[in-house]
Amino acid sequence: MTSITRTVAILLLSIGICSAAAAQDEALTPQVIQSLRESVPDDAHTRAMRNALTSASVTDIAEDRQIVADHNTKFSHKIKTKGISNQKASGRCWMFAGFNIMKPVVMNKLDLKEFEFSQVYLQFWDKLEKANCFLEHIIALRDRDLMDRQVVFLLQHPISDGGYWENFAGLVAKYGVIPKEVMAETASSENTRMMNKTLETILRKDAIELRRIHDVSGSVEEMRAAKKAMLADVYRVLVLNLGEPPAKFDWRYEVKKETDAEKDKDKDEDKNEVEQRWSPLRSFTPQSFYKEIVGLNLDDYVGLADDPIRPKGGHYEIDLTENMWDGPKMHYANVSIQVMRDVAVKTLLDNRAVYFSADVSPDQDKTKGIMARNLYDYESVYNLDLRLNKTERLLSRDSVINHGMAFIGVDLRDGKPLKWLVENSWGSERGSGGLWTMYDDWFQDNVYQVIVHRDDVPANVLKILEKPATRLPVWDPMW
């Protein structure tokens, strides 16, 4: 063996030894497994927690009983509203939350004892608009590789249920609204999984076909001509699952007329009589119903967010968050959580409900309707330090903005909020009859955005929204 050969052999052998040593460090070897076994203490806490966790839910064990004992549902200010909606097995929380800030306006304006908008009506147009938007994005990105990150995102989410305030406001402005009794929920509107799966397959197949047309002819005109036929398929599937939205409808509402017996306060309550009558029957289009009956200008509402990743005072928008090709993207003025809190209080005191977005995963009891910091003490159960600040939670994806709801009340002490009254869209069986009590520390930790009336927003904050928006990618944590 030559000296060069010997040197190479020694080098290769040393590399192999180092690689083997590295593998010992990287792999779960028997030695590592044994050390892990020995790391679990055989003490009273471990035995007690193992017995408890193998017999009951961790949330039952970890719930802080003192927080529950101190909990109350008294609020210094409530907006007059009634009725709890239920999105059921669908991702339409953003739409329900939008309607929940409009509902009190109609109920108080017409003195209604109950009212609900048709969510399925707006859901129909949202799906059709999203289909068109998806296909237009495919045309716009026709020269991108299928592994391009934006293209991959589009193909993964061609027509999801989710959305933002801007999506809701854009749909209402374009299509109007109707009462729920005019277009009621269906099995597919309340449980969207299979309808969505069908639509996703249709749109992915359409995307492949549009790209094939581009490869063959390079003609955008041909791609758009094909898109019209594709949308016809989507429209038909939506009609079959959701019904066809009405272009016109007749509507009247129940009006209470007090009798002499009801006006006589000296008489027993059970002897009071209420004569029921109806308003005149009127014909509406969805647009005229929104204009005449609702009369709320959604352009007057703006988005403020506590984005802990970026400097305060910036205006940001997130790419690919429009649901209509000609509609706005989700955007916000980045402000402190204190500004959000102050403006939300002011809006509520002006008797306007507040739309907000949050991470509802941590620290909420769905049976009691409580949202409070450290409601569940997992650290004591597992004897671990699990603390992350809001920035770390968001950047590491430990926190995700995943639900939209409405504030309809606040409990103030010396002008500062102790807790917030939340109207959810999970039905009256969850929470406290469908309502949640959010303590202010939970607001601090988990609320990321509020939608508030511009009249309640300081002028310097409104000026932030006049700046050109910085575009963020759709995979940003604030998505």
Coordinates of N, CA and C in Angstrom, one line a residue, residues 91-267:
G91 N -66.2 26.9 8.9 CA -65.2 27.9 9.3 C -65.6 29.3 9.1
R92 N -66.9 29.6 9.3 CA -67.5 30.9 9.0 C -67.5 31.9 10.1
C93 N -66.7 31.7 11.1 CA -66.7 32.6 12.3 C -66.6 34.0 11.9
W94 N -65.8 34.4 11.0 CA -65.6 35.8 10.5 C -66.9 36.4 10.0
M95 N -67.7 35.5 9.3 CA -69.0 36.0 8.8 C -70.0 36.2 9.9
F96 N -70.0 35.2 10.8 CA -71.0 35.3 11.9 C -70.6 36.5 12.8
A97 N -69.3 36.7 13.0 CA -68.9 37.8 13.9 C -69.3 39.1 13.2
G98 N -69.2 39.2 11.9 CA -69.6 40.4 11.1 C -71.1 40.7 11.3
F99 N -71.9 39.6 11.1 CA -73.3 39.8 11.3 C -73.7 40.1 12.7
N100 N -72.9 39.6 13.7 CA -73.2 39.9 15.1 C -73.0 41.3 15.5
I101 N -72.2 42.1 14.7 CA -72.1 43.5 15.0 C -73.2 44.3 14.3
M102 N -73.8 43.7 13.2 CA -74.9 44.3 12.5 C -76.3 44.0 13.1
K103 N -76.4 42.9 13.7 CA -77.7 42.4 14.3 C -78.3 43.4 15.3
P104 N -77.5 44.0 16.3 CA -78.1 44.9 17.2 C -78.7 46.2 16.5
V105 N -78.0 46.6 15.4 CA -78.5 47.8 14.7 C -79.9 47.5 14.2
V106 N -80.2 46.4 13.6 CA -81.5 46.1 13.0 C -82.5 45.8 14.1
M107 N -82.1 45.1 15.2 CA -83.1 44.8 16.3 C -83.5 46.1 17.0
N108 N -82.6 47.0 17.2 CA -83.0 48.2 17.9 C -83.7 49.2 17.0
K109 N -83.3 49.2 15.8 CA -84.0 50.1 14.8 C -85.5 49.7 14.6
L110 N -85.8 48.4 14.5 CA -87.1 48.0 14.3 C -87.8 47.4 15.6
D111 N -87.1 47.5 16.7 CA -87.6 47.0 18.0 C -88.1 45.5 17.8
L112 N -87.2 44.7 17.3 CA -87.5 43.3 17.1 C -87.1 42.5 18.3
K113 N -87.8 41.5 18.7 CA -87.5 40.6 19.8 C -86.5 39.5 19.4
E114 N -86.4 39.3 18.1 CA -85.4 38.4 17.5 C -85.1 38.6 16.1
F115 N -83.9 38.4 15.6 CA -83.6 38.5 14.2 C -82.2 37.9 14.0
E116 N -82.1 37.3 12.8 CA -80.8 36.7 12.4 C -80.7 36.9 10.8
F117 N -79.5 37.2 10.4 CA -79.2 37.3 9.0 C -79.0 35.9 8.4
S118 N -79.2 35.8 7.1 CA -78.9 34.6 6.4 C -77.4 34.5 6.1
Q119 N -76.7 33.6 6.9 CA -75.3 33.4 6.6 C -75.0 32.6 5.4
V120 N -76.0 31.7 5.1 CA -75.8 30.8 3.9 C -75.8 31.7 2.6
Y121 N -76.6 32.8 2.6 CA -76.7 33.6 1.5 C -75.3 34.2 1.1
L122 N -74.6 34.8 2.2 CA -73.3 35.4 1.9 C -72.3 34.3 1.7
Q123 N -72.5 33.1 2.3 CA -71.6 32.0 2.1 C -71.5 31.6 0.6
F124 N -72.7 31.6 0.0 CA -72.8 31.2 -1.4 C -71.9 32.1 -2.3
W125 N -72.1 33.4 -2.1 CA -71.3 34.4 -2.9 C -69.8 34.4 -2.5
D126 N -69.5 34.1 -1.3 CA -68.1 34.0 -0.8 C -67.4 32.9 -1.6
K127 N -68.1 31.7 -1.6 CA -67.5 30.6 -2.3 C -67.3 30.9 -3.8
L128 N -68.3 31.5 -4.4 CA -68.2 31.8 -5.9 C -67.1 32.8 -6.1
E129 N -67.0 33.8 -5.3 CA -65.9 34.8 -5.4 C -64.6 34.2 -5.2
K130 N -64.4 33.3 -4.2 CA -63.2 32.7 -4.0 C -62.7 31.8 -5.1
A131 N -63.7 31.1 -5.7 CA -63.4 30.3 -6.9 C -62.8 31.1 -8.0
N132 N -63.5 32.2 -8.3 CA -63.0 33.1 -9.4 C -61.7 33.7 -9.0
C133 N -61.5 34.1 -7.8 CA -60.2 34.7 -7.3 C -59.1 33.6 -7.5
F134 N -59.4 32.4 -7.1 CA -58.4 31.3 -7.2 C -57.9 31.2 -8.7
L135 N -58.9 31.1 -9.5 CA -58.6 30.8 -11.0 C -57.9 32.0 -11.6
E136 N -58.2 33.2 -11.1 CA -57.5 34.4 -11.6 C -56.0 34.4 -11.1
H137 N -55.8 34.0 -9.9 CA -54.4 33.9 -9.4 C -53.7 32.8 -10.2
I138 N -54.3 31.7 -10.5 CA -53.7 30.7 -11.3 C -53.3 31.2 -12.7
I139 N -54.1 32.1 -13.3 CA -53.8 32.7 -14.6 C -52.7 33.7 -14.4
A140 N -52.7 34.5 -13.3 CA -51.7 35.5 -13.1 C -50.3 34.8 -12.8
L141 N -50.3 33.7 -12.2 CA -49.1 33.0 -11.9 C -48.8 31.8 -12.8
R142 N -49.3 31.9 -14.0 CA -49.2 30.8 -15.0 C -47.7 30.4 -15.3
D143 N -46.8 31.4 -15.2 CA -45.4 31.1 -15.5 C -44.6 30.6 -14.3
R144 N -45.2 30.5 -13.2 CA -44.5 30.0 -12.0 C -44.5 28.5 -12.0
D145 N -43.5 28.0 -11.3 CA -43.4 26.5 -11.1 C -44.4 26.1 -10.2
L146 N -44.9 24.8 -10.3 CA -45.9 24.3 -9.4 C -45.4 24.2 -8.0
M147 N -44.1 24.2 -7.8 CA -43.5 24.2 -6.5 C -43.2 25.6 -5.9
D148 N -43.6 26.6 -6.7 CA -43.5 28.0 -6.1 C -44.3 28.1 -4.9
R149 N -43.8 28.9 -3.9 CA -44.5 28.9 -2.6 C -45.9 29.5 -2.7
Q150 N -46.1 30.5 -3.5 CA -47.4 31.1 -3.6 C -48.4 30.1 -4.3
V151 N -47.9 29.5 -5.3 CA -48.7 28.5 -6.1 C -49.1 27.3 -5.2
V152 N -48.1 26.9 -4.4 CA -48.4 25.8 -3.5 C -49.5 26.2 -2.5
F153 N -49.4 27.4 -1.9 CA -50.4 27.9 -1.0 C -51.8 27.9 -1.6
L154 N -51.9 28.4 -2.9 CA -53.2 28.5 -3.6 C -53.7 27.1 -3.8
L155 N -52.9 26.2 -4.2 CA -53.4 24.8 -4.4 C -53.8 24.1 -3.1
Q156 N -53.2 24.5 -2.0 CA -53.5 23.9 -0.7 C -54.8 24.5 -0.2
H157 N -55.1 25.8 -0.5 CA -56.3 26.5 0.0 C -57.1 27.1 -1.1
P158 N -57.6 26.3 -2.1 CA -58.3 27.0 -3.2 C -59.7 27.6 -2.8
I159 N -60.4 27.1 -1.8 CA -61.7 27.7 -1.5 C -62.1 27.4 0.0
S160 N -61.3 27.8 0.9 CA -61.5 27.5 2.3 C -62.7 28.3 2.8
D161 N -63.2 27.9 4.0 CA -64.3 28.6 4.7 C -63.8 29.9 5.3
G162 N -62.5 30.0 5.7 CA -62.1 31.1 6.5 C -62.1 32.5 5.8
G163 N -62.0 33.5 6.6 CA -62.0 34.9 6.0 C -61.7 35.9 7.0
Y164 N -61.8 37.2 6.6 CA -61.5 38.3 7.4 C -62.6 39.4 7.3
W165 N -62.5 40.4 8.2 CA -63.5 41.4 8.1 C -63.6 42.1 6.8
E166 N -62.4 42.3 6.1 CA -62.5 42.9 4.8 C -63.2 42.1 3.8
N167 N -63.1 40.8 3.9 CA -63.9 39.9 3.0 C -65.4 40.0 3.3
F168 N -65.8 40.1 4.6 CA -67.2 40.3 4.9 C -67.7 41.6 4.4
A169 N -67.0 42.7 4.7 CA -67.5 44.0 4.3 C -67.6 44.1 2.8
G170 N -66.7 43.5 2.0 CA -66.7 43.5 0.6 C -67.9 42.8 0.0
L171 N -68.2 41.6 0.6 CA -69.4 40.8 0.2 C -70.7 41.6 0.4
V172 N -70.8 42.2 1.6 CA -72.0 42.9 2.0 C -72.2 44.1 1.0
A173 N -71.2 44.8 0.7 CA -71.3 46.0 -0.2 C -71.7 45.5 -1.6
K174 N -71.3 44.4 -2.0 CA -71.6 44.0 -3.4 C -72.9 43.2 -3.5
Y175 N -73.2 42.3 -2.5 CA -74.3 41.5 -2.7 C -75.5 41.8 -1.7
G176 N -75.2 42.7 -0.8 CA -76.3 43.0 0.2 C -76.5 41.8 1.2
V177 N -77.6 41.8 1.9 CA -77.9 40.8 3.0 C -79.4 40.5 2.9
I178 N -79.7 39.4 3.5 CA -81.1 39.0 3.6 C -81.4 38.4 5.0
P179 N -82.7 38.3 5.4 CA -83.0 37.6 6.7 C -82.8 36.1 6.5
K180 N -82.5 35.5 7.6 CA -82.3 34.1 7.6 C -83.5 33.3 7.1
E181 N -84.7 33.8 7.4 CA -85.9 33.1 7.0 C -86.1 33.0 5.5
V182 N -85.4 33.9 4.8 CA -85.5 33.9 3.3 C -84.7 32.9 2.7
M183 N -83.5 32.6 3.3 CA -82.6 31.6 2.8 C -82.0 30.9 4.0
A184 N -82.5 29.7 4.4 CA -82.1 29.1 5.6 C -80.9 28.2 5.4
E185 N -80.3 27.8 6.5 CA -79.1 26.9 6.5 C -79.5 25.5 5.8
T186 N -78.5 24.9 5.3 CA -78.6 23.6 4.7 C -77.6 22.6 5.4
A187 N -77.8 21.3 5.1 CA -76.8 20.4 5.7 C -75.4 20.7 5.3
S188 N -75.2 21.1 4.0 CA -73.9 21.4 3.5 C -73.3 22.7 4.0
S189 N -74.2 23.7 4.3 CA -73.7 25.0 4.8 C -73.2 24.9 6.2
E190 N -73.9 24.0 7.0 CA -73.5 23.8 8.4 C -72.4 22.8 8.6
N191 N -72.2 21.9 7.6 CA -71.1 20.9 7.6 C -70.5 20.9 6.2
T192 N -69.4 21.7 6.1 CA -68.9 22.1 4.8 C -67.8 21.1 4.2
R193 N -67.5 20.1 5.0 CA -66.3 19.3 4.6 C -66.4 18.7 3.2
M194 N -67.5 18.0 2.9 CA -67.6 17.3 1.7 C -67.8 18.2 0.5
M195 N -68.6 19.3 0.7 CA -68.8 20.3 -0.3 C -67.5 20.9 -0.6
N196 N -66.7 21.3 0.4 CA -65.4 21.9 0.1 C -64.5 20.9 -0.6
K197 N -64.5 19.7 -0.2 CA -63.6 18.7 -0.8 C -63.9 18.6 -2.3
T198 N -65.2 18.6 -2.7 CA -65.6 18.5 -4.1 C -65.2 19.8 -4.8
L199 N -65.4 20.9 -4.2 CA -65.0 22.2 -4.9 C -63.5 22.3 -5.0
E200 N -62.8 21.8 -4.0 CA -61.3 21.8 -4.1 C -60.8 21.0 -5.2
T201 N -61.4 19.8 -5.4 CA -60.9 18.9 -6.5 C -61.3 19.5 -7.8
I202 N -62.5 20.1 -8.0 CA -62.8 20.8 -9.2 C -61.8 21.9 -9.5
L203 N -61.5 22.7 -8.6 CA -60.6 23.9 -8.8 C -59.2 23.4 -9.1
R204 N -58.7 22.4 -8.4 CA -57.4 21.9 -8.7 C -57.3 21.4 -10.1
K205 N -58.3 20.6 -10.5 CA -58.4 20.1 -11.9 C -58.4 21.3 -12.9
D206 N -59.2 22.3 -12.5 CA -59.3 23.5 -13.4 C -57.9 24.2 -13.5
A207 N -57.2 24.2 -12.4 CA -55.9 24.9 -12.4 C -54.9 24.1 -13.4
I208 N -54.9 22.8 -13.3 CA -54.1 22.0 -14.2 C -54.5 22.3 -15.7
E209 N -55.8 22.4 -15.9 CA -56.3 22.7 -17.3 C -55.9 24.0 -17.8
L210 N -56.0 25.0 -16.9 CA -55.6 26.4 -17.3 C -54.1 26.5 -17.6
R211 N -53.3 25.8 -16.9 CA -51.9 25.8 -17.1 C -51.6 25.0 -18.4
R212 N -52.3 24.0 -18.7 CA -52.2 23.2 -20.0 C -52.5 24.1 -21.2
I213 N -53.6 24.9 -21.0 CA -53.9 25.8 -22.1 C -52.8 26.8 -22.3
H214 N -52.2 27.3 -21.3 CA -51.1 28.3 -21.4 C -49.9 27.6 -22.1
D215 N -49.6 26.4 -21.7 CA -48.5 25.7 -22.3 C -48.7 25.4 -23.8
V216 N -49.9 25.2 -24.2 CA -50.2 24.9 -25.6 C -50.3 26.2 -26.4
S217 N -51.0 27.1 -26.0 CA -51.2 28.3 -26.8 C -50.6 29.6 -26.3
G218 N -50.4 29.7 -25.0 CA -49.9 30.9 -24.3 C -50.9 32.0 -24.3
S219 N -52.2 31.7 -24.6 CA -53.2 32.7 -24.7 C -54.0 32.9 -23.4
V220 N -53.9 34.1 -22.8 CA -54.7 34.4 -21.6 C -56.1 34.5 -22.0
E221 N -56.5 34.9 -23.2 CA -57.9 35.0 -23.6 C -58.5 33.6 -23.6
E222 N -57.8 32.6 -24.1 CA -58.3 31.2 -24.0 C -58.5 30.8 -22.6
M223 N -57.5 31.1 -21.7 CA -57.6 30.7 -20.3 C -58.9 31.3 -19.7
R224 N -59.1 32.6 -20.0 CA -60.3 33.3 -19.4 C -61.6 32.7 -19.9
A225 N -61.6 32.4 -21.2 CA -62.8 31.7 -21.8 C -63.1 30.4 -21.1
A226 N -62.0 29.7 -20.8 CA -62.2 28.4 -20.1 C -62.7 28.6 -18.7
K227 N -62.2 29.7 -18.1 CA -62.6 30.0 -16.7 C -64.1 30.2 -16.6
K228 N -64.7 30.8 -17.5 CA -66.2 31.0 -17.5 C -66.9 29.7 -17.4
A229 N -66.5 28.7 -18.1 CA -67.2 27.4 -18.1 C -66.9 26.7 -16.7
M230 N -65.7 26.9 -16.2 CA -65.3 26.3 -14.9 C -66.1 26.9 -13.8
L231 N -66.4 28.2 -13.9 CA -67.2 28.9 -12.8 C -68.6 28.4 -12.9
A232 N -69.1 28.0 -14.1 CA -70.5 27.5 -14.2 C -70.6 26.2 -13.5
D233 N -69.6 25.4 -13.5 CA -69.6 24.1 -12.7 C -69.6 24.4 -11.2
V234 N -68.8 25.4 -10.8 CA -68.8 25.8 -9.4 C -70.2 26.3 -8.9
Y235 N -70.8 27.1 -9.8 CA -72.1 27.7 -9.4 C -73.1 26.6 -9.3
R236 N -73.1 25.6 -10.2 CA -74.1 24.5 -10.1 C -73.9 23.7 -8.8
V237 N -72.6 23.4 -8.5 CA -72.4 22.7 -7.2 C -72.9 23.4 -6.0
L238 N -72.6 24.7 -6.0 CA -73.1 25.6 -4.9 C -74.6 25.6 -4.8
V239 N -75.3 25.7 -5.9 CA -76.8 25.7 -5.9 C -77.3 24.3 -5.4
L240 N -76.6 23.2 -5.8 CA -77.1 21.9 -5.3 C -76.9 21.8 -3.8
N241 N -75.8 22.4 -3.3 CA -75.5 22.2 -1.8 C -76.2 23.3 -0.9
L242 N -76.3 24.5 -1.5 CA -76.7 25.6 -0.6 C -78.0 26.2 -1.0
G243 N -78.5 25.9 -2.2 CA -79.7 26.6 -2.8 C -79.3 27.8 -3.5
E244 N -80.2 28.3 -4.4 CA -79.8 29.5 -5.2 C -80.3 30.8 -4.4
P245 N -79.3 31.8 -4.3 CA -79.7 33.0 -3.6 C -80.8 33.8 -4.3
P246 N -81.7 34.3 -3.6 CA -82.8 35.1 -4.2 C -82.3 36.4 -4.8
A247 N -82.8 36.8 -5.9 CA -82.6 38.2 -6.4 C -83.5 39.2 -5.8
K248 N -84.8 38.7 -5.5 CA -85.8 39.5 -4.8 C -86.5 38.7 -3.8
F249 N -87.1 39.3 -2.8 CA -87.9 38.6 -1.8 C -88.8 39.6 -1.1
D250 N -89.9 39.0 -0.5 CA -90.9 39.8 0.3 C -90.6 39.5 1.7
W251 N -90.8 40.5 2.5 CA -90.5 40.4 4.0 C -91.3 41.3 4.8
R252 N -91.7 40.8 6.0 CA -92.3 41.7 7.0 C -91.9 41.2 8.3
Y253 N -92.1 42.0 9.3 CA -91.6 41.6 10.7 C -92.7 41.8 11.7
E254 N -92.6 41.0 12.8 CA -93.6 41.1 13.8 C -93.4 42.3 14.7
V255 N -94.6 42.9 14.9 CA -94.6 44.2 15.8 C -95.5 43.9 17.0
K256 N -95.0 44.3 18.1 CA -95.8 44.2 19.4 C -96.6 45.4 19.6
K257 N -97.8 45.2 20.0 CA -98.7 46.3 20.3 C -99.2 46.2 21.8
E258 N -98.8 47.1 22.6 CA -99.2 47.0 24.0 C -100.7 47.2 24.2
T259 N -101.3 46.4 25.0 CA -102.7 46.5 25.3 C -102.8 47.3 26.6
D260 N -104.1 47.7 26.9 CA -104.3 48.4 28.2 C -103.9 47.6 29.4
A261 N -104.1 46.3 29.3 CA -103.7 45.4 30.4 C -102.2 45.4 30.6
E262 N -101.5 45.5 29.6 CA -100.0 45.5 29.7 C -99.5 46.8 30.2
K263 N -100.2 47.9 29.9 CA -99.8 49.2 30.4 C -100.1 49.4 31.9
D264 N -101.1 48.6 32.4 CA -101.5 48.8 33.8 C -100.5 48.0 34.6
K265 N -99.6 48.7 35.2 CA -98.5 48.0 36.0 C -99.0 47.4 37.3
D266 N -100.2 47.7 37.7 CA -100.8 47.2 39.0 C -101.3 45.8 38.8
K267 N -101.5 45.4 37.6 CA -102.0 44.1 37.3 C -101.0 43.0 37.3

